[in-house]
Amino acid sequence: MMSSSSSEKTLLTYPPPAYTRLWIYISLAALAYAYIVFAPHAWLNPRDEHVRPDGTMPFAWWLAIPIGILLFSIFLSLLEGLFLVGRKINPIRLEFDSDNLYINDRNGEREIPLTAIVSIQMIYGKRIFDSARSALYRYAIGFGDPYNPEQVKFTVFARTGRAFEQFNNLVTEKNPSVQIRNWATSLDGLGRLFKRRNSGPKQEEL
């Protein structure tokens, strides 16, 4: 669906990630590994000063720093890889302007009026894919039927926090009755299950 609003859109989700960080971490790991393998051991750990009585060399403690860099770079590379995989698995993009929320995913673009948003709620738990970034919270935006709303879930990051705050304020202005919850507990899953089971009878009563 094409946008009918002329105002500028603001990105609510994380921008499309690049591979720059991943290549930096891989390069650091490669450099640290090369240093460990090809460093002048005889110069940094002279045999005549550190040789043991049995003729073996003690552990070269100067290797602790490059080994640490190697392991830490590999760890960061794995986290960054998970983040990139997560963006591929769930390529959702949320944008908003003064009138609408735009949901872009594999099904195309949907345009949701801000007045149709009935809830903005923090949900419990963080995704492992987001652990490489400064992930703050997971949120669910509900829209449509107040008793059984359709939801779109996304992560709020440090760099998207200001846009999320702006979105909250704008939705509250457009729809003062919107339910906003900025806390979550481990019992949220049970609460959502109970709510789904009881959503049908409530609608029939109306």
PDB file of C-alpha atoms in Angstrom:
ATOM      1  CA  MET A   1       0.000   0.000   0.000  1.00  0.00           C
ATOM      2  CA  MET A   2       1.415   3.347  -0.966  1.00  0.00           C
ATOM      3  CA  SER A   3       1.699   6.122   1.566  1.00  0.00           C
ATOM      4  CA  SER A   4      -0.961   8.816   1.463  1.00  0.00           C
ATOM      5  CA  SER A   5       0.829  11.124   3.896  1.00  0.00           C
ATOM      6  CA  SER A   6       3.139  13.897   2.761  1.00  0.00           C
ATOM      7  CA  SER A   7       5.031  14.316   6.050  1.00  0.00           C
ATOM      8  CA  GLU A   8       8.529  12.924   6.493  1.00  0.00           C
ATOM      9  CA  LYS A   9       8.821   9.418   7.872  1.00  0.00           C
ATOM     10  CA  THR A  10      10.890   8.568  10.961  1.00  0.00           C
ATOM     11  CA  LEU A  11      12.543   5.171  11.283  1.00  0.00           C
ATOM     12  CA  LEU A  12      11.429   3.324  14.420  1.00  0.00           C
ATOM     13  CA  THR A  13      13.404   0.090  14.036  1.00  0.00           C
ATOM     14  CA  TYR A  14      17.135  -0.436  13.659  1.00  0.00           C
ATOM     15  CA  PRO A  15      18.577   0.803  10.336  1.00  0.00           C
ATOM     16  CA  PRO A  16      19.666  -1.843   7.831  1.00  0.00           C
ATOM     17  CA  PRO A  17      22.918  -3.198   9.309  1.00  0.00           C
ATOM     18  CA  ALA A  18      26.136  -3.299   7.296  1.00  0.00           C
ATOM     19  CA  TYR A  19      28.959  -5.812   7.520  1.00  0.00           C
ATOM     20  CA  THR A  20      31.576  -3.257   8.622  1.00  0.00           C
ATOM     21  CA  ARG A  21      31.713  -4.327  12.265  1.00  0.00           C
ATOM     22  CA  LEU A  22      31.894  -8.006  11.361  1.00  0.00           C
ATOM     23  CA  TRP A  23      34.885  -7.451   9.079  1.00  0.00           C
ATOM     24  CA  ILE A  24      36.616  -5.325  11.738  1.00  0.00           C
ATOM     25  CA  TYR A  25      36.258  -8.093  14.332  1.00  0.00           C
ATOM     26  CA  ILE A  26      37.410 -10.754  11.875  1.00  0.00           C
ATOM     27  CA  SER A  27      40.419  -8.618  10.910  1.00  0.00           C
ATOM     28  CA  LEU A  28      41.381  -8.126  14.564  1.00  0.00           C
ATOM     29  CA  ALA A  29      41.143 -11.867  15.161  1.00  0.00           C
ATOM     30  CA  ALA A  30      43.282 -12.582  12.083  1.00  0.00           C
ATOM     31  CA  LEU A  31      45.940 -10.045  13.114  1.00  0.00           C
ATOM     32  CA  ALA A  32      46.070 -11.401  16.666  1.00  0.00           C
ATOM     33  CA  TYR A  33      46.381 -14.964  15.355  1.00  0.00           C
ATOM     34  CA  ALA A  34      49.131 -13.983  12.937  1.00  0.00           C
ATOM     35  CA  TYR A  35      51.023 -12.221  15.720  1.00  0.00           C
ATOM     36  CA  ILE A  36      50.785 -15.282  17.965  1.00  0.00           C
ATOM     37  CA  VAL A  37      52.043 -17.603  15.215  1.00  0.00           C
ATOM     38  CA  PHE A  38      54.721 -15.466  13.568  1.00  0.00           C
ATOM     39  CA  ALA A  39      56.005 -13.261  16.413  1.00  0.00           C
ATOM     40  CA  PRO A  40      59.766 -13.504  17.110  1.00  0.00           C
ATOM     41  CA  HIS A  41      59.537 -15.816  20.119  1.00  0.00           C
ATOM     42  CA  ALA A  42      63.312 -16.051  20.545  1.00  0.00           C
ATOM     43  CA  TRP A  43      63.576 -12.271  20.831  1.00  0.00           C
ATOM     44  CA  LEU A  44      60.598 -11.798  23.174  1.00  0.00           C
ATOM     45  CA  ASN A  45      61.360 -14.807  25.350  1.00  0.00           C
ATOM     46  CA  PRO A  46      65.134 -15.442  25.128  1.00  0.00           C
ATOM     47  CA  ARG A  47      65.979 -19.129  25.561  1.00  0.00           C
ATOM     48  CA  ASP A  48      69.090 -18.520  27.632  1.00  0.00           C
ATOM     49  CA  GLU A  49      67.078 -16.639  30.278  1.00  0.00           C
ATOM     50  CA  HIS A  50      63.849 -18.619  30.505  1.00  0.00           C
ATOM     51  CA  VAL A  51      64.717 -22.171  29.549  1.00  0.00           C
ATOM     52  CA  ARG A  52      63.708 -24.813  32.112  1.00  0.00           C
ATOM     53  CA  PRO A  53      66.103 -27.477  33.394  1.00  0.00           C
ATOM     54  CA  ASP A  54      64.374 -30.068  31.222  1.00  0.00           C
ATOM     55  CA  GLY A  55      65.036 -27.966  28.133  1.00  0.00           C
ATOM     56  CA  THR A  56      61.421 -26.796  27.615  1.00  0.00           C
ATOM     57  CA  MET A  57      60.292 -23.205  27.381  1.00  0.00           C
ATOM     58  CA  PRO A  58      57.881 -21.768  29.965  1.00  0.00           C
ATOM     59  CA  PHE A  59      54.618 -20.180  28.882  1.00  0.00           C
ATOM     60  CA  ALA A  60      55.293 -16.816  27.300  1.00  0.00           C
ATOM     61  CA  TRP A  61      53.076 -14.495  29.309  1.00  0.00           C
ATOM     62  CA  TRP A  62      53.424 -11.784  26.697  1.00  0.00           C
ATOM     63  CA  LEU A  63      51.079 -13.936  24.586  1.00  0.00           C
ATOM     64  CA  ALA A  64      48.232 -13.293  27.032  1.00  0.00           C
ATOM     65  CA  ILE A  65      47.367  -9.964  25.374  1.00  0.00           C
ATOM     66  CA  PRO A  66      47.145 -11.183  21.741  1.00  0.00           C
ATOM     67  CA  ILE A  67      45.370 -14.364  22.877  1.00  0.00           C
ATOM     68  CA  GLY A  68      42.854 -12.218  24.740  1.00  0.00           C
ATOM     69  CA  ILE A  69      42.346 -10.036  21.659  1.00  0.00           C
ATOM     70  CA  LEU A  70      41.898 -13.141  19.523  1.00  0.00           C
ATOM     71  CA  LEU A  71      39.281 -14.710  21.799  1.00  0.00           C
ATOM     72  CA  PHE A  72      37.421 -11.437  22.348  1.00  0.00           C
ATOM     73  CA  SER A  73      37.365 -10.697  18.607  1.00  0.00           C
ATOM     74  CA  ILE A  74      35.979 -14.164  17.880  1.00  0.00           C
ATOM     75  CA  PHE A  75      33.302 -13.627  20.545  1.00  0.00           C
ATOM     76  CA  LEU A  76      32.314 -10.256  19.053  1.00  0.00           C
ATOM     77  CA  SER A  77      32.266 -11.756  15.563  1.00  0.00           C
ATOM     78  CA  LEU A  78      29.827 -14.440  16.708  1.00  0.00           C
ATOM     79  CA  LEU A  79      27.533 -11.864  18.320  1.00  0.00           C
ATOM     80  CA  GLU A  80      27.662  -9.672  15.234  1.00  0.00           C
ATOM     81  CA  GLY A  81      26.899 -12.684  13.055  1.00  0.00           C
ATOM     82  CA  LEU A  82      23.853 -13.478  15.167  1.00  0.00           C
ATOM     83  CA  PHE A  83      22.670  -9.884  14.843  1.00  0.00           C
ATOM     84  CA  LEU A  84      22.974  -9.980  11.045  1.00  0.00           C
ATOM     85  CA  VAL A  85      21.185 -13.350  10.895  1.00  0.00           C
ATOM     86  CA  GLY A  86      18.387 -11.930  13.044  1.00  0.00           C
ATOM     87  CA  ARG A  87      17.911  -9.030  10.659  1.00  0.00           C
ATOM     88  CA  LYS A  88      17.705 -11.484   7.755  1.00  0.00           C
ATOM     89  CA  ILE A  89      15.220 -13.777   9.499  1.00  0.00           C
ATOM     90  CA  ASN A  90      12.944 -10.938  10.589  1.00  0.00           C
ATOM     91  CA  PRO A  91      13.458  -8.073   8.119  1.00  0.00           C
ATOM     92  CA  ILE A  92      10.739  -5.900   9.594  1.00  0.00           C
ATOM     93  CA  ARG A  93      10.990  -2.140   9.174  1.00  0.00           C
ATOM     94  CA  LEU A  94       8.757   0.236  11.108  1.00  0.00           C
ATOM     95  CA  GLU A  95       8.385   3.896  10.197  1.00  0.00           C
ATOM     96  CA  PHE A  96       5.952   6.567  11.264  1.00  0.00           C
ATOM     97  CA  ASP A  97       4.920  10.082  10.422  1.00  0.00           C
ATOM     98  CA  SER A  98       2.384  12.471  11.879  1.00  0.00           C
ATOM     99  CA  ASP A  99      -0.548  10.314  10.795  1.00  0.00           C
ATOM    100  CA  ASN A 100       0.427   6.690  10.249  1.00  0.00           C
ATOM    101  CA  LEU A 101       2.599   3.767  11.264  1.00  0.00           C
ATOM    102  CA  TYR A 102       4.166   1.953   8.292  1.00  0.00           C
ATOM    103  CA  ILE A 103       4.962  -1.748   8.615  1.00  0.00           C
ATOM    104  CA  ASN A 104       7.333  -3.065   5.955  1.00  0.00           C
ATOM    105  CA  ASP A 105       8.064  -6.792   5.909  1.00  0.00           C
ATOM    106  CA  ARG A 106       8.062  -9.714   3.469  1.00  0.00           C
ATOM    107  CA  ASN A 107       4.360  -9.112   2.818  1.00  0.00           C
ATOM    108  CA  GLY A 108       4.933  -5.557   1.612  1.00  0.00           C
ATOM    109  CA  GLU A 109       3.941  -2.298   3.272  1.00  0.00           C
ATOM    110  CA  ARG A 110       0.940  -1.704   5.481  1.00  0.00           C
ATOM    111  CA  GLU A 111      -0.267   1.705   6.548  1.00  0.00           C
ATOM    112  CA  ILE A 112      -1.805   1.847  10.043  1.00  0.00           C
ATOM    113  CA  PRO A 113      -3.392   5.102  11.243  1.00  0.00           C
ATOM    114  CA  LEU A 114      -1.991   6.215  14.586  1.00  0.00           C
ATOM    115  CA  THR A 115      -5.566   6.523  15.823  1.00  0.00           C
ATOM    116  CA  ALA A 116      -5.946   2.744  15.279  1.00  0.00           C
ATOM    117  CA  ILE A 117      -3.100   1.909  17.674  1.00  0.00           C
ATOM    118  CA  VAL A 118      -4.623   0.642  20.910  1.00  0.00           C
ATOM    119  CA  SER A 119      -1.547  -0.449  22.905  1.00  0.00           C
ATOM    120  CA  ILE A 120       2.214  -0.007  23.183  1.00  0.00           C
ATOM    121  CA  GLN A 121       3.506  -2.536  25.685  1.00  0.00           C
ATOM    122  CA  MET A 122       6.900  -3.740  26.810  1.00  0.00           C
ATOM    123  CA  ILE A 123       7.204  -7.513  26.574  1.00  0.00           C
ATOM    124  CA  TYR A 124       9.403  -9.781  28.627  1.00  0.00           C
ATOM    125  CA  GLY A 125      12.627 -11.207  27.261  1.00  0.00           C
ATOM    126  CA  LYS A 126      15.254 -10.166  24.748  1.00  0.00           C
ATOM    127  CA  ARG A 127      16.188 -11.953  21.572  1.00  0.00           C
ATOM    128  CA  ILE A 128      19.629 -13.529  21.316  1.00  0.00           C
ATOM    129  CA  PHE A 129      19.991 -11.968  17.875  1.00  0.00           C
ATOM    130  CA  ASP A 130      20.012  -8.487  19.415  1.00  0.00           C
ATOM    131  CA  SER A 131      22.745  -9.177  21.963  1.00  0.00           C
ATOM    132  CA  ALA A 132      25.448  -7.623  19.755  1.00  0.00           C
ATOM    133  CA  ARG A 133      23.856  -4.199  19.993  1.00  0.00           C
ATOM    134  CA  SER A 134      22.774  -2.047  22.910  1.00  0.00           C
ATOM    135  CA  ALA A 135      19.322  -3.614  22.963  1.00  0.00           C
ATOM    136  CA  LEU A 136      17.157  -2.008  25.616  1.00  0.00           C
ATOM    137  CA  TYR A 137      13.657  -3.452  25.525  1.00  0.00           C
ATOM    138  CA  ARG A 138      11.223  -5.446  23.430  1.00  0.00           C
ATOM    139  CA  TYR A 139       7.876  -3.831  22.663  1.00  0.00           C
ATOM    140  CA  ALA A 140       4.623  -4.891  21.027  1.00  0.00           C
ATOM    141  CA  ILE A 141       2.410  -2.396  19.212  1.00  0.00           C
ATOM    142  CA  GLY A 142      -1.236  -3.444  19.094  1.00  0.00           C
ATOM    143  CA  PHE A 143      -3.662  -2.037  16.550  1.00  0.00           C
ATOM    144  CA  GLY A 144      -7.168  -2.713  15.285  1.00  0.00           C
ATOM    145  CA  ASP A 145      -9.613  -4.541  17.550  1.00  0.00           C
ATOM    146  CA  PRO A 146      -9.082  -3.315  21.143  1.00  0.00           C
ATOM    147  CA  TYR A 147     -10.036  -6.733  22.570  1.00  0.00           C
ATOM    148  CA  ASN A 148      -7.983  -8.851  20.184  1.00  0.00           C
ATOM    149  CA  PRO A 149      -5.499  -6.514  18.484  1.00  0.00           C
ATOM    150  CA  GLU A 150      -3.037  -7.474  15.830  1.00  0.00           C
ATOM    151  CA  GLN A 151       0.511  -6.977  17.092  1.00  0.00           C
ATOM    152  CA  VAL A 152       3.869  -6.135  15.651  1.00  0.00           C
ATOM    153  CA  LYS A 153       6.909  -6.760  17.868  1.00  0.00           C
ATOM    154  CA  PHE A 154      10.274  -5.038  17.689  1.00  0.00           C
ATOM    155  CA  THR A 155      13.346  -4.153  19.755  1.00  0.00           C
ATOM    156  CA  VAL A 156      14.149  -0.682  21.025  1.00  0.00           C
ATOM    157  CA  PHE A 157      17.873   0.040  20.777  1.00  0.00           C
ATOM    158  CA  ALA A 158      19.870   2.919  22.223  1.00  0.00           C
ATOM    159  CA  ARG A 159      20.085   4.610  18.844  1.00  0.00           C
ATOM    160  CA  THR A 160      16.329   4.235  18.246  1.00  0.00           C
ATOM    161  CA  GLY A 161      15.217   5.260  21.749  1.00  0.00           C
ATOM    162  CA  ARG A 162      14.609   8.895  20.844  1.00  0.00           C
ATOM    163  CA  ALA A 163      12.433   7.938  17.870  1.00  0.00           C
ATOM    164  CA  PHE A 164      10.480   5.526  20.074  1.00  0.00           C
ATOM    165  CA  GLU A 165       9.842   8.257  22.644  1.00  0.00           C
ATOM    166  CA  GLN A 166       8.648  10.558  19.866  1.00  0.00           C
ATOM    167  CA  PHE A 167       6.367   7.803  18.587  1.00  0.00           C
ATOM    168  CA  ASN A 168       4.871   7.265  22.059  1.00  0.00           C
ATOM    169  CA  ASN A 169       4.131  10.949  22.468  1.00  0.00           C
ATOM    170  CA  LEU A 170       2.593  11.217  19.019  1.00  0.00           C
ATOM    171  CA  VAL A 171       0.330   8.188  19.489  1.00  0.00           C
ATOM    172  CA  THR A 172      -0.786   9.472  22.897  1.00  0.00           C
ATOM    173  CA  GLU A 173      -1.676  12.787  21.304  1.00  0.00           C
ATOM    174  CA  LYS A 174      -3.616  11.111  18.482  1.00  0.00           C
ATOM    175  CA  ASN A 175      -5.311   8.520  20.698  1.00  0.00           C
ATOM    176  CA  PRO A 176      -5.397   9.475  24.411  1.00  0.00           C
ATOM    177  CA  SER A 177      -6.998   6.124  25.294  1.00  0.00           C
ATOM    178  CA  VAL A 178      -4.015   4.106  24.064  1.00  0.00           C
ATOM    179  CA  GLN A 179      -2.671   1.654  26.664  1.00  0.00           C
ATOM    180  CA  ILE A 180       1.034   2.216  27.281  1.00  0.00           C
ATOM    181  CA  ARG A 181       3.000  -0.096  29.552  1.00  0.00           C
ATOM    182  CA  ASN A 182       6.697   0.444  30.166  1.00  0.00           C
ATOM    183  CA  TRP A 183       7.350  -2.599  32.354  1.00  0.00           C
ATOM    184  CA  ALA A 184       7.358  -6.356  31.858  1.00  0.00           C
ATOM    185  CA  THR A 185       7.586  -9.498  33.987  1.00  0.00           C
ATOM    186  CA  SER A 186       8.257 -13.186  33.382  1.00  0.00           C
ATOM    187  CA  LEU A 187       4.508 -13.840  33.774  1.00  0.00           C
ATOM    188  CA  ASP A 188       3.624 -11.867  30.653  1.00  0.00           C
ATOM    189  CA  GLY A 189       3.379 -15.017  28.561  1.00  0.00           C
ATOM    190  CA  LEU A 190       0.716 -16.474  30.842  1.00  0.00           C
ATOM    191  CA  GLY A 191      -1.112 -13.172  30.836  1.00  0.00           C
ATOM    192  CA  ARG A 192      -1.232 -13.045  27.039  1.00  0.00           C
ATOM    193  CA  LEU A 193      -2.442 -16.655  26.891  1.00  0.00           C
ATOM    194  CA  PHE A 194      -5.223 -15.917  29.405  1.00  0.00           C
ATOM    195  CA  LYS A 195      -6.193 -12.791  27.474  1.00  0.00           C
ATOM    196  CA  ARG A 196      -6.452 -14.689  24.178  1.00  0.00           C
ATOM    197  CA  ARG A 197      -8.639 -17.355  25.757  1.00  0.00           C
ATOM    198  CA  ASN A 198     -11.010 -14.724  27.087  1.00  0.00           C
ATOM    199  CA  SER A 199     -11.047 -12.364  24.104  1.00  0.00           C
ATOM    200  CA  GLY A 200     -13.825 -14.261  22.270  1.00  0.00           C
ATOM    201  CA  PRO A 201     -16.552 -14.116  24.940  1.00  0.00           C
ATOM    202  CA  LYS A 202     -15.855 -10.423  25.563  1.00  0.00           C
ATOM    203  CA  GLN A 203     -16.435  -9.634  21.912  1.00  0.00           C
ATOM    204  CA  GLU A 204     -19.673 -11.668  21.822  1.00  0.00           C
ATOM    205  CA  GLU A 205     -21.020  -9.757  24.791  1.00  0.00           C
ATOM    206  CA  LEU A 206     -20.661  -6.556  22.814  1.00  0.00           C
TER     207      LEU A 206
END
